[in-house]
Amino acid sequence: MTPKLKIFIVDDHNLFREGLLFLLSNSNLEADIYEAENGEQFLDKFQLINPDIILMDIEMPVINGITATYEALKINPELKIIALSMYGNENYYTEMIDAGAKGFLLKNSKFDDVRNAILDVYSGKNYFSPEILDGIIKNLNKKKYKKANYNLSEREVEILYNICKGLSNHEIADNLFISKRTVDKHRENILLKTQSKNTAELVVYAIKNKIFEV
Amino acid sequence: MTPKLKIFIVDDHNLFREGLLFLLSNSNLEADIYEAENGEQFLDKFQLINPDIILMDIEMPVINGITATYEALKINPELKIIALSMYGNENYYTEMIDAGAKGFLLKNSKFDDVRNAILDVYSGKNYFSPEILDGIIKNLNKKKYKKANYNLSEREVEILYNICKGLSNHEIADNLFISKRTVDKHRENILLKTQSKNTAELVVYAIKNKIFEV
DNA sequence: ATTTTTATAAGTAGAAACACGTACATCTAC
DNA sequence: GTAGATGTACGTGTTTCTACTTATAAAAAT
């Protein structure tokens, strides 16, 4: 059904590799399996093999999964790397996504999930264990939580935005065709309302409240 | 196999609702289907029905999907709402996640995806169309991209960090047990190195480069 | 071993920000 | 129709920042 895949398992635990190999060969996935014990071995071998899917452990001796992923993708950006992580180490996910992993599996997943991850990533999608996905979504939520409870007027927001752009009061005045003295007053009011005591705090406030985007 | 679900479809396009209803009743999902034409109708009815899954369009007259989701979850935070979106409107996803949706489906998905989304979300997971997931991941990546390529010295980073906290040069000097004039000089050098022209730009630079966290 | 970078400190001056006032026209809300 | 918020503008200070300069010692890099 699916073409014969070349799957590369990078993990320092022999038993884990063997188990996964067994599961893969007893599944209906046609695959050749290659192995490495750590990131260094993998980096030495992957170019000869050119695997379709790489299952990459994160915590490994010599060269860890994050570095290995990063380095391998520098050489071949098309590589499809799925991170493998112990439960509890799921916080590595940002670093692995950063490094360029296309998927993230927890080691306590069912084999069916592994299968799905392999097929999804092979077909160009991303795959993330539900627990990881949950974390990602929660994270997105968290950051947006405190928004829009400032009581600045429209004009004040406009002034603040321009302050963040690095304009001086004089420049802002020119841009908005008002007097510099007016901008002074607005700025003063904004400082009061936001309980800031200088420009630095104003900018931090603006960014926190999504008035200015970094 | 699965218990009989109560599925609530909220969408202003009759044809779309009818089509989805047909597909759901011809699938192996045992479900009672309820319908509303917009967010207002939904908000009027959902408490009586107490649905297991809500498929919620985003762009609708009177009350849109984002507001409806937000309001409904205020009343019952346990509701499992899956957002439905036209291809091209996928940028609503942040707002829908924000509002509390547990899943996000594109309307050009295959019915199988709809089925999976319903089952996943019903069982407490999140479900996101691959295209959406892609967007989320890319977004995570993007933000981390430009890091650590500043050439500020350690001391300069320290000074900059303190500037972002809203301290004046004088206060920074006191904190670090150095002369205010030294801080002045550091600040000048930082402005030069970061090609900033004032405090506002400094703070933006610091946040962009993860020297200061908002 | 010598050059460069870094951290420190200071003088002088002008620009900008900050703080306190006052004032008035407009618009919204009660 | 009056109260409150908003946007506009000015006066007069003080404080802080910005910009130019010089200088020394230690650390790092070449």
XYZ file of C-alpha atoms (C1' of nucleotides) in Angstrom:
488
model
C 0.000 0.000 0.000
C 2.562 2.536 1.077
C 5.956 2.458 -0.647
C 8.826 0.874 1.194
C 10.023 3.464 3.701
C 13.503 3.976 5.032
C 13.103 4.675 8.735
C 16.042 5.743 10.853
C 15.811 5.256 14.610
C 18.175 7.344 16.725
C 18.062 6.376 20.383
C 20.614 5.388 22.982
C 18.463 2.707 24.581
C 19.031 -0.629 22.904
C 15.874 -2.168 24.225
C 13.766 0.694 22.994
C 15.261 0.464 19.511
C 14.744 -3.286 19.410
C 11.179 -3.019 20.582
C 10.321 -0.374 18.057
C 12.030 -2.369 15.321
C 9.942 -5.387 16.230
C 6.726 -3.393 16.207
C 7.532 -1.770 12.906
C 8.419 -5.041 11.192
C 5.249 -6.699 12.487
C 3.046 -3.852 11.319
C 1.702 -3.410 7.836
C 4.276 -0.714 7.229
C 6.813 -1.806 4.664
C 10.024 -0.354 5.973
C 13.775 -0.762 6.102
C 15.042 0.214 9.509
C 18.370 1.879 10.229
C 19.720 2.660 13.653
C 22.130 4.902 15.512
C 22.914 5.155 19.200
C 23.312 8.896 19.344
C 23.317 12.085 17.352
C 26.911 11.749 16.270
C 26.472 8.289 14.786
C 23.371 9.510 13.042
C 25.101 12.532 11.541
C 27.856 10.248 10.271
C 25.484 7.878 8.538
C 22.323 9.657 7.406
C 23.619 11.061 4.137
C 24.474 7.609 2.789
C 21.092 6.223 3.745
C 18.892 9.217 2.955
C 16.026 8.060 5.167
C 12.387 8.972 4.603
C 11.593 9.280 8.277
C 13.834 9.783 11.277
C 12.680 8.958 14.793
C 14.971 10.988 16.994
C 15.358 10.672 20.736
C 16.173 13.927 22.486
C 18.334 13.069 25.455
C 21.351 11.183 24.149
C 25.075 11.126 24.930
C 27.717 12.841 22.782
C 25.347 14.784 20.516
C 21.751 15.194 21.615
C 18.651 15.103 19.457
C 18.202 18.819 19.262
C 21.672 19.486 17.946
C 21.544 16.474 15.638
C 18.238 17.671 14.167
C 19.573 21.138 13.697
C 22.768 19.978 12.008
C 21.111 17.386 9.787
C 18.554 19.894 8.511
C 21.310 22.347 7.694
C 22.667 19.721 5.300
C 19.316 18.463 4.031
C 16.321 20.646 4.866
C 13.921 18.056 3.393
C 14.534 15.515 6.138
C 11.461 14.481 8.050
C 12.368 14.197 11.679
C 10.017 13.090 14.431
C 11.156 13.768 17.959
C 10.797 11.077 20.584
C 10.498 12.140 24.163
C 9.959 10.608 27.555
C 6.865 11.748 29.340
C 7.918 14.677 31.486
C 10.455 15.933 28.994
C 7.761 17.315 26.778
C 9.044 20.783 27.374
C 11.721 20.102 24.850
C 9.090 20.477 22.214
C 9.781 24.137 21.595
C 13.429 23.436 21.041
C 12.733 20.548 18.728
C 10.188 22.521 16.732
C 12.743 25.240 16.634
C 15.354 22.837 15.368
C 12.928 21.853 12.635
C 11.263 18.607 13.740
C 8.035 17.840 11.888
C 6.534 15.753 14.618
C 6.736 15.025 18.296
C 5.891 11.664 19.871
C 5.831 10.739 23.513
C 7.388 7.381 24.251
C 4.319 6.234 26.107
C 2.238 6.556 22.955
C 0.495 3.540 21.515
C 2.152 2.031 18.473
C -0.810 3.174 16.434
C 0.194 6.743 17.151
C 3.723 6.027 16.002
C 2.321 4.598 12.811
C 0.109 7.621 12.287
C 2.954 9.968 13.006
C 5.170 8.244 10.464
C 2.496 8.289 7.779
C 1.401 11.856 8.485
C 4.891 13.259 8.479
C 5.851 11.213 5.444
C 2.931 12.787 3.580
C 4.133 16.258 4.518
C 1.955 16.976 7.522
C 2.968 17.631 11.085
C 2.201 15.197 13.852
C 2.127 15.946 17.544
C 1.096 13.725 20.405
C -2.166 14.968 21.885
C -0.395 15.851 25.135
C 2.100 18.007 23.277
C -0.578 19.607 21.169
C -2.416 20.425 24.333
C 0.665 22.145 25.685
C 1.123 24.148 22.514
C -2.479 25.312 22.490
C -2.472 26.183 26.168
C 0.636 28.200 25.552
C -1.028 30.135 22.763
C -3.964 30.831 25.027
C -1.916 31.923 27.970
C -0.109 34.635 26.072
C -3.287 36.205 24.794
C -4.996 36.194 28.124
C -4.579 39.683 29.377
C -5.579 41.887 26.533
C -7.680 44.935 26.004
C -8.277 45.960 29.549
C -6.491 49.226 29.157
C -8.595 52.320 29.268
C -6.599 54.465 26.894
C -8.482 56.568 24.405
C -8.006 55.967 20.693
C -5.780 58.952 20.385
C -3.699 57.846 23.316
C -3.232 54.413 21.779
C -2.142 56.110 18.566
C 0.390 58.235 20.424
C 1.665 55.249 22.371
C 2.053 53.259 19.178
C 4.154 56.027 17.705
C 6.265 56.238 20.834
C 7.023 52.538 20.435
C 8.112 53.112 16.864
C 10.882 55.252 18.309
C 9.496 58.627 17.355
C 10.114 61.662 19.537
C 7.194 63.781 20.695
C 8.162 66.359 18.120
C 8.083 63.816 15.302
C 4.775 62.429 16.488
C 3.329 65.938 16.539
C 4.435 66.499 12.951
C 3.008 63.177 11.824
C -0.374 63.795 13.386
C -0.470 67.504 12.555
C -0.846 68.581 16.144
C 1.284 70.620 18.491
C 4.238 69.046 20.272
C 2.738 70.385 23.481
C -0.361 68.315 22.847
C 1.719 65.217 22.401
C 3.511 66.088 25.637
C 0.174 66.200 27.408
C -1.033 62.959 25.872
C 2.176 61.271 26.893
C 1.764 62.548 30.413
C -1.781 61.193 30.557
C -0.670 57.854 29.179
C 2.045 57.600 31.822
C -0.585 58.237 34.462
C -3.175 55.815 33.109
C -0.709 53.012 32.578
C 1.066 53.687 35.840
C 4.364 53.855 34.007
C 7.148 56.122 35.031
C 9.083 56.437 31.787
C 9.372 55.524 28.132
C 10.766 52.061 28.805
C 7.775 51.047 30.888
C 5.444 52.562 28.331
C 6.875 50.393 25.584
C 6.693 47.264 27.738
C 3.085 48.118 28.565
C 2.228 48.630 24.909
C 3.729 45.312 23.893
C 2.051 43.443 26.731
C -1.264 44.888 25.668
C -0.783 44.197 21.986
C -0.752 47.851 21.097
C 2.642 47.335 19.537
C 3.929 44.169 17.903
C 7.572 43.188 18.299
C -19.689 1.624 19.610
C -19.624 5.248 20.609
C -22.519 6.503 22.699
C -25.184 8.523 20.977
C -23.779 12.003 20.603
C -25.631 15.268 20.570
C -24.021 17.351 17.839
C -24.947 20.982 17.345
C -24.214 22.550 13.965
C -24.057 26.357 13.880
C -23.769 27.717 10.353
C -25.629 30.260 8.302
C -25.463 28.268 5.055
C -28.443 25.959 4.777
C -26.853 23.776 2.164
C -23.762 23.264 4.239
C -25.789 22.250 7.280
C -27.907 19.867 5.242
C -24.861 18.294 3.644
C -23.126 17.802 6.934
C -26.298 16.409 8.462
C -26.549 13.902 5.629
C -22.941 12.847 5.999
C -23.235 12.469 9.749
C -26.416 10.404 9.585
C -24.906 8.134 6.922
C -21.743 7.589 8.919
C -21.313 5.067 11.686
C -21.552 7.877 14.210
C -24.702 7.593 16.260
C -25.757 11.190 16.691
C -28.676 13.507 17.218
C -28.158 16.657 15.247
C -29.290 20.118 16.294
C -28.959 23.249 14.213
C -28.760 27.018 14.444
C -28.320 29.627 11.755
C -26.121 31.939 13.736
C -24.503 32.590 17.082
C -27.584 34.200 18.573
C -29.864 31.277 17.812
C -27.229 28.969 19.216
C -26.866 30.924 22.442
C -30.647 30.842 22.853
C -30.867 27.082 22.456
C -27.701 25.368 23.639
C -28.503 25.223 27.354
C -31.670 23.241 26.788
C -29.921 20.788 24.504
C -26.577 20.527 26.277
C -24.765 19.183 23.199
C -21.672 16.974 23.346
C -20.030 18.565 20.348
C -20.604 21.905 18.679
C -19.495 22.569 15.129
C -19.295 26.344 14.928
C -18.911 28.416 11.795
C -16.969 31.620 12.295
C -18.403 34.172 9.907
C -22.079 34.453 10.613
C -24.631 37.267 10.786
C -25.914 38.795 14.039
C -23.471 37.056 16.399
C -20.363 35.471 14.936
C -18.698 32.244 15.959
C -15.985 33.846 18.011
C -18.361 35.777 20.214
C -20.769 32.859 20.435
C -17.951 30.546 21.535
C -16.770 33.021 24.075
C -20.216 33.606 25.531
C -21.229 29.961 25.577
C -18.054 28.947 27.401
C -18.647 31.634 29.985
C -21.892 29.862 30.816
C -20.609 26.298 30.459
C -16.807 25.916 30.283
C -17.127 22.189 29.568
C -18.579 22.698 26.093
C -16.581 21.131 23.301
C -16.581 23.506 20.398
C -14.968 22.825 17.046
C -14.509 25.827 14.794
C -15.395 25.551 11.124
C -13.653 27.816 8.724
C -13.496 28.473 5.007
C -10.099 27.980 3.486
C -8.444 31.385 3.550
C -10.018 32.404 6.815
C -7.698 30.186 8.760
C -6.216 33.214 10.419
C -9.191 33.262 12.699
C -7.659 30.317 14.446
C -5.904 32.403 17.074
C -9.136 34.133 17.970
C -11.051 30.891 18.142
C -8.387 29.213 20.271
C -8.490 32.300 22.376
C -12.229 32.052 22.700
C -11.761 28.487 23.859
C -12.421 26.234 20.853
C -11.028 22.715 21.248
C -10.661 22.078 17.541
C -10.429 23.772 14.208
C -11.634 22.277 10.940
C -11.347 23.673 7.459
C -14.514 23.298 5.410
C -12.622 21.663 2.598
C -11.639 18.791 4.863
C -12.698 15.251 4.020
C -15.575 13.928 6.073
C -13.169 11.501 7.671
C -11.383 14.468 9.236
C -14.671 15.794 10.571
C -15.344 12.392 12.076
C -11.886 12.272 13.638
C -12.232 15.787 14.951
C -15.555 14.967 16.590
C -14.225 11.808 18.205
C -10.947 13.367 19.304
C -12.552 16.410 20.827
C -15.287 14.319 22.411
C -12.612 12.245 24.125
C -10.976 15.380 25.494
C -8.229 15.930 22.954
C -7.697 18.846 20.641
C -8.083 18.517 16.915
C -6.677 20.840 14.311
C -6.705 20.533 10.532
C -3.204 19.842 9.250
C -3.133 23.199 7.484
C -3.950 25.000 10.717
C -1.453 22.964 12.670
C 1.133 23.891 10.094
C 0.338 27.541 10.613
C 0.621 27.247 14.365
C 3.975 25.492 14.180
C 5.353 27.929 11.622
C 4.294 30.705 13.912
C 6.144 29.200 16.819
C 9.204 28.853 14.635
C 9.063 32.340 13.246
C 9.165 34.002 16.607
C 12.255 32.161 17.690
C 14.101 32.721 14.484
C 16.145 35.799 15.059
C 17.807 35.237 18.340
C 21.216 35.817 19.837
C 22.871 37.614 16.998
C 23.486 40.760 18.952
C 27.037 41.627 19.822
C 26.437 43.322 23.121
C 28.826 42.597 25.957
C 27.515 40.941 29.107
C 27.593 44.194 30.979
C 25.724 45.924 28.188
C 23.027 43.253 28.221
C 22.742 43.755 31.962
C 22.361 47.506 31.543
C 19.816 47.056 28.785
C 17.833 44.636 30.895
C 17.672 47.197 33.660
C 16.625 49.913 31.261
C 13.709 47.700 30.208
C 12.684 47.303 33.827
C 12.062 51.028 33.793
C 15.064 52.078 35.855
C 16.775 55.386 35.215
C 20.511 55.533 34.604
C 20.946 56.809 38.111
C 19.038 53.891 39.611
C 20.954 51.411 37.484
C 24.214 52.928 38.640
C 23.161 52.536 42.268
C 22.091 48.947 41.719
C 25.337 47.946 40.062
C 27.539 50.061 42.325
C 29.054 52.062 39.469
C 28.952 55.699 38.501
C 25.944 57.123 36.709
C 28.343 58.427 34.087
C 29.476 54.887 33.368
C 25.904 53.841 32.834
C 25.510 56.865 30.559
C 28.416 55.625 28.517
C 27.178 52.056 28.370
C 23.803 53.284 27.249
C 25.388 55.353 24.523
C 27.364 52.338 23.323
C 24.257 50.164 23.355
C 22.384 52.736 21.291
C 25.209 52.667 18.783
C 25.537 48.896 18.611
C 21.835 48.291 18.307
C 21.344 51.174 15.910
C 18.621 52.540 18.123
C 17.974 56.200 18.559
C 16.203 56.263 21.896
C 14.866 54.333 24.867
C 11.778 53.125 23.046
C 13.787 51.460 20.301
C 16.137 49.996 22.889
C 13.291 48.272 24.675
C 11.850 46.938 21.427
C 15.289 45.635 20.492
C 15.728 43.971 23.854
C 12.376 42.215 23.631
C 12.954 41.102 20.060
C 16.256 39.607 21.110
C 14.914 37.909 24.207
C 16.989 40.061 26.516
C 13.797 41.133 28.200
C 10.620 39.106 28.557
C 7.248 40.821 28.369
C 53.619 40.985 22.483
C 50.613 44.091 20.706
C 46.098 45.488 19.414
C 41.227 45.492 20.393
C 37.424 45.174 23.356
C 35.435 45.971 27.653
C 34.405 48.324 31.905
C 35.168 52.064 34.308
C 34.820 57.403 34.983
C 34.278 62.295 33.870
C 33.219 67.218 31.365
C 30.064 69.849 28.761
C 25.870 70.895 26.251
C 21.731 70.509 24.153
C 17.583 67.670 23.303
C 13.990 65.154 25.029
C 11.196 63.499 28.564
C 8.679 64.233 32.799
C 5.638 66.927 36.082
C 2.644 70.271 37.502
C -0.569 73.827 36.196
C -4.427 75.941 33.240
C -7.771 76.354 29.449
C -11.388 75.440 26.005
C -14.247 73.082 22.352
C -16.552 68.877 21.278
C -18.929 64.876 22.000
C -21.323 61.278 24.705
C -24.085 59.786 28.345
C -27.271 60.183 31.906
C -28.739 70.121 29.673
C -25.235 69.227 32.590
C -21.356 66.066 33.823
C -17.600 63.565 32.227
C -14.334 62.142 28.925
C -11.554 63.497 25.053
C -8.515 66.104 22.121
C -6.452 70.183 21.626
C -2.871 73.748 23.289
C 0.305 76.589 26.262
C 3.706 77.923 30.437
C 7.360 76.754 33.406
C 10.126 74.133 35.650
C 13.231 69.749 36.734
C 15.172 65.474 35.479
C 16.906 62.325 32.298
C 18.753 61.134 28.073
C 21.734 61.816 24.040
C 26.048 63.202 21.929
C 30.462 64.681 21.630
C 34.965 64.297 24.036
C 38.956 62.263 26.889
C 41.177 58.780 29.895
C 42.803 54.473 32.390
C 43.141 49.619 33.554
C 42.016 44.970 32.785
C 40.773 41.343 29.806
C 40.590 39.151 25.432
C 42.009 38.334 20.957
C 45.477 38.362 17.324
